[in-house]
Amino acid sequence: MLNFRPSITAQYSAVVDKSVSIVRQLQSCRRYAEARGWDVVGEFVDDGVSATANRPEDRNGWAALLAATDFDAVIIWKVDRLARRVLDFLHADEALQKRGAGLVAVEDPIDMTSPQGRAFAVMLAVFGEMEAEAIRARVRAARAQLLKDGRWAGGGIPYGYLSARNPGGPGWVLVKDPDREPWLVAIVGKALGGVTVNAITTWLTSEGAPLPAGSIARRKSGGIAWNRQTVDGILRNPVLAGMSPHNPGRPKSAKRADPFAVFRDEEGEPVVNEALAVITAEEFTVLQKLLDARSAPQARKRSEREATSPFLSRVVRCDDCDVFLCRGTNQKRPVLYCPSCRQTMSRSAFDPYLIARLLADRGREPLGGSTVEAHWAAAGSSDEARRKILLTQLESLRVRRGVVGRYFDEDRVLLRWRARDSA
């Protein structure tokens, strides 16, 4: 994104989102600004972010633009680079109107300052949404045909399997991995025998079992460590029973795939490849019930649960599922997790990050005849008191999914403070 200032007192900005060539978009916006006599006052780029899957307000570049001051226009390269849904486009334009800023597109001749221009811009957004839906339909149809032909439709290769050239025609098929299949059979056998996912994870680590191909190993005491999420994902993959996952049109909020959403024949029965199965369909159903029964911390005895801080109780929402994150532990470390899609956020880094942001951004805000910073100091170590202070300043706090790893990723945190006159 770019910000521009003309030779007089007004200021302008241009915005560039995902493209095959970000450099090309930036150059086009700069030339457009130069032709109109505008001066650049800043650049904001959202690289590698899909306008189809991400709303403008959830992107770092767009949020940084709205946080900037003194600009009168926003130039985007094309309407469909900003938004692929009409509603998202209208929300983005509304946010600019509240700032008194207009919207201009380099490749699309739109002028949001007139009723005719606004109508034309909405039409472009409609066509962008139609194109995105057409692409999704083509992808779904192609995947369905691959599965119908018995070929591998792509994506992450399940543990215990390999992709190989299709001996009966074009494309690729799945085959069992001779090195990892014995481990897969052992994992499934232990789970069906009542062994918990955590216990299986510990066993795999202690035995030095090979990790999934292409995975990023986590080091622990000089060795390679498995993690619970990997094992749980392995046990929930329907390929264990020779079935192929098939989730056409699965919404973004359903990040955790339904293990029973599988490719089916014309009669609605699952298509089973016996050559890939390590358990029967009936055993797979039993396995899923066992896993679901142990998913929630509330399923464990109260004496076995570890106490966690109530500081963020019913404060943080999952951005994908729009539900409050629950408190829990993972390998005895405090985490927040989504009860729907199962994404997690480690609190060891998240809590200190949030507290630092609160005191830095809102510490001097007035609160109860004093300031936020003073009330925070008076709260001491009381998590309940701290939570009440946080809620007086918070508009919304959401966490989106990200790459699971060792390090805290602040880009996953979508934080909005209350308007200063309403804190």
Short mmCIF file of C-alpha atoms in Angstrom, two decimals:
data_model
loop_
_atom_site.label_atom_id
_atom_site.label_comp_id
_atom_site.label_asym_id
_atom_site.label_seq_id
_atom_site.Cartn_x
_atom_site.Cartn_y
_atom_site.Cartn_z
CA MET A 1 0.00 0.00 0.00
CA LEU A 2 1.11 3.53 -0.71
CA ASN A 3 0.28 6.90 0.78
CA PHE A 4 0.44 10.03 -1.37
CA ARG A 5 0.44 13.77 -0.70
CA PRO A 6 -0.22 16.32 -3.47
CA SER A 7 1.61 19.57 -3.82
CA ILE A 8 -1.11 21.32 -1.82
CA THR A 9 -2.20 20.44 1.72
CA ALA A 10 -4.20 17.26 1.05
CA GLN A 11 -2.63 13.84 1.55
CA TYR A 12 -3.29 10.64 -0.34
CA SER A 13 -2.56 6.94 0.04
CA ALA A 14 -2.53 3.97 -2.26
CA VAL A 15 -2.98 0.38 -1.24
CA VAL A 16 -1.55 -2.72 -2.86
CA ASP A 17 -2.55 -6.24 -1.79
CA LYS A 18 -1.55 -9.69 -2.99
CA SER A 19 -0.40 -10.02 -6.59
CA VAL A 20 1.81 -12.18 -8.75
CA SER A 21 4.17 -9.23 -8.66
CA ILE A 22 4.01 -6.88 -5.71
CA VAL A 23 6.77 -4.81 -7.32
CA ARG A 24 4.64 -4.28 -10.39
CA GLN A 25 1.71 -3.07 -8.30
CA LEU A 26 3.88 -0.66 -6.37
CA GLN A 27 5.40 0.73 -9.54
CA SER A 28 1.97 1.19 -11.11
CA CYS A 29 0.67 3.01 -8.05
CA ARG A 30 3.73 5.25 -7.93
CA ARG A 31 3.36 6.17 -11.60
CA TYR A 32 -0.32 6.89 -11.06
CA ALA A 33 0.48 9.16 -8.13
CA GLU A 34 3.22 10.91 -10.06
CA ALA A 35 0.88 11.53 -13.00
CA ARG A 36 -1.62 13.19 -10.69
CA GLY A 37 0.97 15.20 -8.83
CA TRP A 38 0.62 13.39 -5.51
CA ASP A 39 3.45 12.79 -3.04
CA VAL A 40 4.03 9.41 -1.40
CA VAL A 41 3.78 9.53 2.39
CA GLY A 42 3.96 5.79 3.12
CA GLU A 43 3.76 2.29 1.66
CA PHE A 44 1.82 -0.67 3.04
CA VAL A 45 2.03 -4.15 1.50
CA ASP A 46 0.10 -7.35 2.23
CA ASP A 47 2.22 -9.92 0.42
CA GLY A 48 1.13 -13.54 0.18
CA VAL A 49 -2.34 -12.80 1.58
CA SER A 50 -5.41 -14.01 -0.33
CA ALA A 51 -8.20 -11.49 -0.80
CA THR A 52 -10.57 -14.45 -1.12
CA ALA A 53 -9.77 -15.91 2.29
CA ASN A 54 -8.84 -12.78 4.26
CA ARG A 55 -10.93 -9.70 4.97
CA PRO A 56 -9.15 -6.35 4.52
CA GLU A 57 -9.53 -5.52 8.22
CA ASP A 58 -7.67 -8.72 9.15
CA ARG A 59 -4.55 -7.85 7.15
CA ASN A 60 -1.59 -6.15 8.75
CA GLY A 61 -0.97 -3.75 5.87
CA TRP A 62 -4.54 -2.52 5.73
CA ALA A 63 -4.73 -2.17 9.51
CA ALA A 64 -1.50 -0.13 9.46
CA LEU A 65 -2.95 2.10 6.76
CA LEU A 66 -6.08 2.82 8.80
CA ALA A 67 -3.88 3.58 11.81
CA ALA A 68 -2.03 6.23 9.78
CA THR A 69 -3.09 9.87 9.87
CA ASP A 70 -3.62 12.72 7.42
CA PHE A 71 -4.49 11.12 4.11
CA ASP A 72 -7.39 11.80 1.76
CA ALA A 73 -7.40 8.92 -0.68
CA VAL A 74 -6.45 5.27 -1.00
CA ILE A 75 -5.27 3.91 -4.33
CA ILE A 76 -5.58 0.17 -4.90
CA TRP A 77 -4.14 -1.63 -7.90
CA LYS A 78 -7.41 -3.46 -8.67
CA VAL A 79 -10.67 -3.91 -6.80
CA ASP A 80 -10.25 -7.69 -6.58
CA ARG A 81 -6.82 -7.23 -4.97
CA LEU A 82 -8.53 -5.50 -2.06
CA ALA A 83 -11.57 -7.77 -1.67
CA ARG A 84 -13.20 -10.72 -3.39
CA ARG A 85 -16.49 -10.34 -1.55
CA VAL A 86 -18.85 -7.44 -2.08
CA LEU A 87 -19.47 -7.11 1.66
CA ASP A 88 -15.73 -6.96 2.41
CA PHE A 89 -15.26 -4.27 -0.25
CA LEU A 90 -18.12 -2.16 1.13
CA HIS A 91 -16.76 -2.46 4.68
CA ALA A 92 -13.31 -1.36 3.52
CA ASP A 93 -14.77 1.62 1.66
CA GLU A 94 -16.90 2.54 4.66
CA ALA A 95 -13.81 2.56 6.88
CA LEU A 96 -12.18 5.03 4.47
CA GLN A 97 -15.27 7.22 4.25
CA LYS A 98 -15.22 7.62 8.03
CA ARG A 99 -11.69 8.95 7.62
CA GLY A 100 -12.82 11.32 4.86
CA ALA A 101 -10.70 9.41 2.34
CA GLY A 102 -11.59 8.33 -1.18
CA LEU A 103 -10.73 5.15 -3.06
CA VAL A 104 -8.97 4.96 -6.44
CA ALA A 105 -7.90 1.90 -8.49
CA VAL A 106 -5.06 1.96 -11.01
CA GLU A 107 -6.39 -0.81 -13.27
CA ASP A 108 -10.11 -0.22 -12.68
CA PRO A 109 -11.46 3.25 -13.57
CA ILE A 110 -13.44 3.85 -10.39
CA ASP A 111 -14.22 7.09 -8.62
CA MET A 112 -15.87 6.54 -5.24
CA THR A 113 -16.69 10.22 -4.88
CA SER A 114 -19.77 10.01 -7.19
CA PRO A 115 -22.88 7.77 -7.05
CA GLN A 116 -22.13 6.45 -10.56
CA GLY A 117 -18.55 5.63 -9.61
CA ARG A 118 -19.64 3.86 -6.44
CA ALA A 119 -22.18 1.77 -8.39
CA PHE A 120 -19.50 0.79 -10.92
CA ALA A 121 -17.06 -0.14 -8.15
CA VAL A 122 -19.68 -2.38 -6.51
CA MET A 123 -20.28 -4.07 -9.89
CA LEU A 124 -16.54 -4.78 -10.16
CA ALA A 125 -16.62 -6.27 -6.65
CA VAL A 126 -19.58 -8.45 -7.68
CA PHE A 127 -17.67 -9.75 -10.70
CA GLY A 128 -14.65 -10.42 -8.50
CA GLU A 129 -16.79 -12.47 -6.13
CA MET A 130 -18.30 -14.38 -9.05
CA GLU A 131 -14.82 -15.13 -10.42
CA ALA A 132 -13.64 -16.39 -7.04
CA GLU A 133 -16.67 -18.68 -6.77
CA ALA A 134 -16.11 -19.96 -10.31
CA ILE A 135 -12.51 -20.82 -9.43
CA ARG A 136 -13.65 -22.67 -6.32
CA ALA A 137 -16.21 -24.62 -8.36
CA ARG A 138 -13.56 -25.66 -10.90
CA VAL A 139 -11.20 -26.77 -8.15
CA ARG A 140 -13.95 -28.81 -6.46
CA ALA A 141 -14.90 -30.46 -9.76
CA ALA A 142 -11.28 -31.31 -10.57
CA ARG A 143 -10.71 -32.79 -7.12
CA ALA A 144 -13.89 -34.86 -7.35
CA GLN A 145 -12.79 -36.28 -10.71
CA LEU A 146 -9.35 -37.20 -9.37
CA LEU A 147 -10.89 -39.01 -6.43
CA LYS A 148 -13.37 -40.76 -8.72
CA ASP A 149 -10.44 -42.01 -10.81
CA GLY A 150 -8.71 -43.29 -7.67
CA ARG A 151 -5.86 -40.81 -7.97
CA TRP A 152 -4.20 -38.67 -5.29
CA ALA A 153 -5.72 -35.18 -5.31
CA GLY A 154 -2.72 -33.50 -3.69
CA GLY A 155 -2.12 -31.86 -0.35
CA GLY A 156 -0.25 -33.18 2.67
CA ILE A 157 0.61 -36.86 2.34
CA PRO A 158 -0.74 -38.83 5.34
CA TYR A 159 1.72 -40.43 7.73
CA GLY A 160 2.55 -43.98 6.71
CA TYR A 161 1.98 -43.37 3.00
CA LEU A 162 3.85 -42.18 -0.10
CA SER A 163 2.77 -40.73 -3.42
CA ALA A 164 3.75 -42.75 -6.48
CA ARG A 165 3.12 -42.45 -10.19
CA ASN A 166 -0.18 -43.96 -11.22
CA PRO A 167 0.61 -47.32 -12.89
CA GLY A 168 -2.74 -47.31 -14.66
CA GLY A 169 -2.63 -43.83 -16.18
CA PRO A 170 -1.68 -40.21 -15.57
CA GLY A 171 -1.21 -38.57 -12.20
CA TRP A 172 -0.29 -39.96 -8.81
CA VAL A 173 -1.67 -42.46 -6.32
CA LEU A 174 -1.07 -43.19 -2.64
CA VAL A 175 0.85 -46.28 -1.56
CA LYS A 176 1.97 -47.46 1.87
CA ASP A 177 5.36 -46.27 3.10
CA PRO A 178 7.35 -49.37 4.10
CA ASP A 179 9.44 -47.37 6.60
CA ARG A 180 6.55 -45.71 8.45
CA GLU A 181 3.67 -48.17 8.04
CA PRO A 182 4.74 -50.31 11.05
CA TRP A 183 4.77 -47.18 13.20
CA LEU A 184 1.35 -46.16 11.88
CA VAL A 185 -0.10 -49.59 12.70
CA ALA A 186 1.38 -49.34 16.21
CA ILE A 187 -0.03 -45.84 16.75
CA VAL A 188 -3.53 -46.90 15.72
CA GLY A 189 -3.34 -50.10 17.76
CA LYS A 190 -2.36 -48.23 20.90
CA ALA A 191 -5.14 -45.65 20.42
CA LEU A 192 -7.79 -48.36 19.92
CA GLY A 193 -6.41 -50.08 23.01
CA GLY A 194 -7.18 -47.02 25.14
CA VAL A 195 -3.75 -45.37 25.23
CA THR A 196 -4.08 -41.57 25.27
CA VAL A 197 -2.74 -39.31 22.53
CA ASN A 198 -0.29 -37.73 24.96
CA ALA A 199 1.04 -41.14 25.98
CA ILE A 200 1.43 -42.18 22.34
CA THR A 201 3.28 -38.92 21.66
CA THR A 202 5.69 -39.58 24.51
CA TRP A 203 6.22 -43.16 23.31
CA LEU A 204 6.98 -42.09 19.73
CA THR A 205 9.52 -39.57 20.99
CA SER A 206 11.22 -42.02 23.33
CA GLU A 207 11.40 -44.67 20.60
CA GLY A 208 12.81 -42.24 18.04
CA ALA A 209 10.02 -42.93 15.56
CA PRO A 210 10.48 -41.20 12.17
CA LEU A 211 8.49 -37.99 11.89
CA PRO A 212 6.12 -37.31 8.98
CA ALA A 213 8.05 -36.56 5.81
CA GLY A 214 8.76 -32.86 5.40
CA SER A 215 7.80 -31.96 8.98
CA ILE A 216 9.82 -29.48 11.01
CA ALA A 217 11.37 -31.42 13.86
CA ARG A 218 11.19 -30.07 17.38
CA ARG A 219 14.30 -30.64 19.45
CA LYS A 220 14.01 -31.93 22.99
CA SER A 221 16.97 -32.92 25.17
CA GLY A 222 19.14 -33.52 22.14
CA GLY A 223 16.55 -35.68 20.35
CA ILE A 224 13.55 -35.33 18.07
CA ALA A 225 10.20 -34.74 19.74
CA TRP A 226 6.74 -35.52 18.41
CA ASN A 227 3.81 -33.28 19.36
CA ARG A 228 0.26 -34.07 20.34
CA GLN A 229 -1.35 -32.26 17.39
CA THR A 230 0.58 -34.38 14.89
CA VAL A 231 -0.51 -37.63 16.50
CA ASP A 232 -4.13 -36.49 16.81
CA GLY A 233 -4.14 -35.52 13.12
CA ILE A 234 -2.78 -38.92 12.12
CA LEU A 235 -5.50 -40.71 14.07
CA ARG A 236 -8.27 -38.59 12.56
CA ASN A 237 -7.34 -39.13 8.92
CA PRO A 238 -9.92 -41.37 7.17
CA VAL A 239 -7.20 -42.83 4.95
CA LEU A 240 -6.59 -45.18 7.90
CA ALA A 241 -9.72 -47.01 6.76
CA GLY A 242 -8.90 -46.64 3.07
CA MET A 243 -11.22 -43.63 2.61
CA SER A 244 -10.32 -40.33 0.93
CA PRO A 245 -10.97 -36.99 2.71
CA HIS A 246 -13.38 -34.88 0.68
CA ASN A 247 -14.60 -31.52 1.97
CA PRO A 248 -16.04 -29.56 -0.96
CA GLY A 249 -16.93 -26.02 -0.02
CA ARG A 250 -15.73 -26.41 3.57
CA PRO A 251 -15.89 -22.91 5.09
CA LYS A 252 -12.83 -21.17 6.42
CA SER A 253 -14.15 -21.52 9.97
CA ALA A 254 -14.05 -25.34 9.70
CA LYS A 255 -10.27 -25.61 9.94
CA ARG A 256 -10.46 -28.97 11.67
CA ALA A 257 -11.55 -31.39 8.95
CA ASP A 258 -14.49 -33.67 9.63
CA PRO A 259 -13.01 -37.22 9.61
CA PHE A 260 -16.30 -38.54 8.19
CA ALA A 261 -16.39 -36.05 5.27
CA VAL A 262 -15.10 -38.58 2.75
CA PHE A 263 -15.51 -39.26 -0.94
CA ARG A 264 -18.67 -41.29 -1.57
CA ASP A 265 -20.23 -43.16 -4.47
CA GLU A 266 -23.60 -42.47 -6.11
CA GLU A 267 -25.41 -44.36 -3.33
CA GLY A 268 -23.73 -42.22 -0.67
CA GLU A 269 -21.48 -45.00 0.60
CA PRO A 270 -17.80 -44.24 1.34
CA VAL A 271 -15.42 -45.37 -1.40
CA VAL A 272 -12.83 -47.61 0.29
CA ASN A 273 -9.41 -48.54 -1.09
CA GLU A 274 -8.60 -51.76 0.78
CA ALA A 275 -4.95 -51.55 -0.29
CA LEU A 276 -4.50 -48.41 1.85
CA ALA A 277 -6.57 -49.43 4.89
CA VAL A 278 -4.90 -50.40 8.16
CA ILE A 279 -8.24 -50.64 10.06
CA THR A 280 -11.86 -51.16 9.08
CA ALA A 281 -14.45 -48.41 8.74
CA GLU A 282 -16.12 -49.65 11.93
CA GLU A 283 -12.83 -49.45 13.83
CA PHE A 284 -12.25 -45.94 12.48
CA THR A 285 -15.64 -44.86 13.88
CA VAL A 286 -14.76 -46.33 17.28
CA LEU A 287 -11.39 -44.55 17.17
CA GLN A 288 -13.01 -41.16 16.53
CA LYS A 289 -15.38 -41.62 19.46
CA LEU A 290 -12.42 -42.44 21.73
CA LEU A 291 -10.56 -39.32 20.58
CA ASP A 292 -13.60 -37.06 20.96
CA ALA A 293 -14.26 -38.36 24.46
CA ARG A 294 -10.80 -37.17 25.55
CA SER A 295 -10.64 -33.89 23.61
CA ALA A 296 -12.06 -31.58 26.26
CA PRO A 297 -10.23 -30.97 29.56
CA GLN A 298 -13.64 -31.25 31.25
CA ALA A 299 -13.65 -34.94 30.27
CA ARG A 300 -10.86 -35.56 32.76
CA LYS A 301 -11.29 -35.86 36.48
CA ARG A 302 -11.15 -32.56 38.31
CA SER A 303 -8.20 -33.82 40.37
CA GLU A 304 -6.26 -34.40 37.13
CA ARG A 305 -6.83 -30.91 35.72
CA GLU A 306 -4.17 -28.25 36.16
CA ALA A 307 -5.25 -24.82 37.32
CA THR A 308 -4.80 -22.04 34.76
CA SER A 309 -4.94 -18.26 35.07
CA PRO A 310 -8.41 -16.70 34.62
CA PHE A 311 -6.82 -13.52 33.21
CA LEU A 312 -8.09 -14.25 29.68
CA SER A 313 -11.22 -16.21 30.59
CA ARG A 314 -13.90 -15.45 27.93
CA VAL A 315 -11.78 -12.63 26.53
CA VAL A 316 -10.11 -14.05 23.39
CA ARG A 317 -12.09 -15.33 20.40
CA CYS A 318 -11.02 -17.64 17.58
CA ASP A 319 -11.06 -15.50 14.45
CA ASP A 320 -12.06 -18.47 12.30
CA CYS A 321 -14.84 -19.95 14.44
CA ASP A 322 -15.97 -16.83 16.36
CA VAL A 323 -16.05 -18.68 19.70
CA PHE A 324 -14.21 -17.94 22.92
CA LEU A 325 -10.90 -19.73 23.36
CA CYS A 326 -10.77 -22.09 26.33
CA ARG A 327 -8.08 -22.32 28.96
CA GLY A 328 -6.01 -25.47 29.12
CA THR A 329 -2.54 -26.96 29.18
CA ASN A 330 -0.36 -28.65 26.61
CA GLN A 331 2.53 -30.69 27.99
CA LYS A 332 1.92 -28.92 31.31
CA ARG A 333 2.29 -25.47 29.71
CA PRO A 334 -0.70 -23.06 29.76
CA VAL A 335 -2.43 -22.52 26.43
CA LEU A 336 -5.60 -21.13 24.95
CA TYR A 337 -7.36 -23.44 22.51
CA CYS A 338 -10.41 -23.27 20.25
CA PRO A 339 -13.03 -25.91 21.13
CA SER A 340 -14.11 -26.01 17.46
CA CYS A 341 -11.03 -25.96 15.22
CA ARG A 342 -8.51 -26.89 17.97
CA GLN A 343 -6.00 -24.16 17.17
CA THR A 344 -3.84 -23.28 20.18
CA MET A 345 -1.94 -20.26 21.43
CA SER A 346 0.77 -20.60 24.07
CA ARG A 347 0.13 -18.27 26.99
CA SER A 348 3.78 -18.25 28.07
CA ALA A 349 4.43 -15.58 25.45
CA PHE A 350 0.89 -14.36 24.68
CA ASP A 351 0.06 -13.06 28.19
CA PRO A 352 3.28 -10.98 28.56
CA TYR A 353 2.84 -9.65 25.01
CA LEU A 354 -0.74 -8.55 25.73
CA ILE A 355 0.18 -6.94 29.04
CA ALA A 356 3.05 -5.03 27.41
CA ARG A 357 0.72 -3.80 24.65
CA LEU A 358 -1.90 -2.72 27.19
CA LEU A 359 0.53 -0.68 29.27
CA ALA A 360 2.32 0.80 26.25
CA ASP A 361 -0.80 1.69 24.25
CA ARG A 362 -3.28 2.49 27.03
CA GLY A 363 -1.28 2.92 30.21
CA ARG A 364 -1.88 6.68 30.45
CA GLU A 365 -5.59 6.50 29.60
CA PRO A 366 -7.88 7.83 32.36
CA LEU A 367 -9.64 5.17 34.41
CA GLY A 368 -11.67 5.65 37.58
CA GLY A 369 -10.11 8.98 38.53
CA SER A 370 -6.63 7.69 37.86
CA THR A 371 -4.91 5.93 34.94
CA VAL A 372 -4.85 2.40 33.58
CA GLU A 373 -1.20 2.09 34.58
CA ALA A 374 -1.95 3.08 38.19
CA HIS A 375 -4.87 0.66 38.47
CA TRP A 376 -2.72 -2.09 36.99
CA ALA A 377 -0.01 -1.52 39.59
CA ALA A 378 -2.63 -1.56 42.35
CA ALA A 379 -4.04 -4.87 41.05
CA GLY A 380 -0.78 -6.59 41.86
CA SER A 381 -0.85 -10.29 40.98
CA SER A 382 -4.63 -10.63 41.05
CA ASP A 383 -5.62 -12.07 37.67
CA GLU A 384 -9.28 -11.26 38.21
CA ALA A 385 -8.50 -7.59 38.88
CA ARG A 386 -6.17 -7.46 35.90
CA ARG A 387 -8.86 -9.00 33.70
CA LYS A 388 -11.35 -6.30 34.69
CA ILE A 389 -8.83 -3.57 33.79
CA LEU A 390 -8.11 -5.19 30.42
CA LEU A 391 -11.82 -5.38 29.58
CA THR A 392 -12.28 -1.63 30.19
CA GLN A 393 -9.84 -0.93 27.35
CA LEU A 394 -10.54 -3.81 24.98
CA GLU A 395 -12.81 -3.55 21.94
CA SER A 396 -11.99 -7.01 20.61
CA LEU A 397 -9.23 -9.59 20.86
CA ARG A 398 -9.08 -12.41 18.34
CA VAL A 399 -6.49 -15.03 17.43
CA ARG A 400 -6.22 -16.54 13.98
CA ARG A 401 -4.59 -19.77 12.93
CA GLY A 402 -0.93 -19.80 12.02
CA VAL A 403 1.99 -22.13 11.51
CA VAL A 404 2.51 -24.26 14.59
CA GLY A 405 6.02 -23.83 15.92
CA ARG A 406 8.15 -22.93 18.88
CA TYR A 407 7.99 -19.18 18.57
CA PHE A 408 5.24 -16.70 19.34
CA ASP A 409 3.80 -15.08 16.20
CA GLU A 410 2.24 -11.72 17.01
CA ASP A 411 0.74 -11.53 13.51
CA ARG A 412 -1.84 -14.06 14.71
CA VAL A 413 -3.15 -11.55 17.27
CA LEU A 414 -5.93 -9.21 16.07
CA LEU A 415 -6.19 -6.58 18.80
CA ARG A 416 -8.48 -3.54 18.89
CA TRP A 417 -8.72 -1.06 21.72
CA ARG A 418 -11.88 0.85 22.58
CA ALA A 419 -12.28 4.36 21.26
CA ARG A 420 -10.50 6.67 23.65
CA ASP A 421 -13.60 8.61 24.59
CA SER A 422 -15.47 5.42 25.58
CA ALA A 423 -12.81 3.57 27.60
#
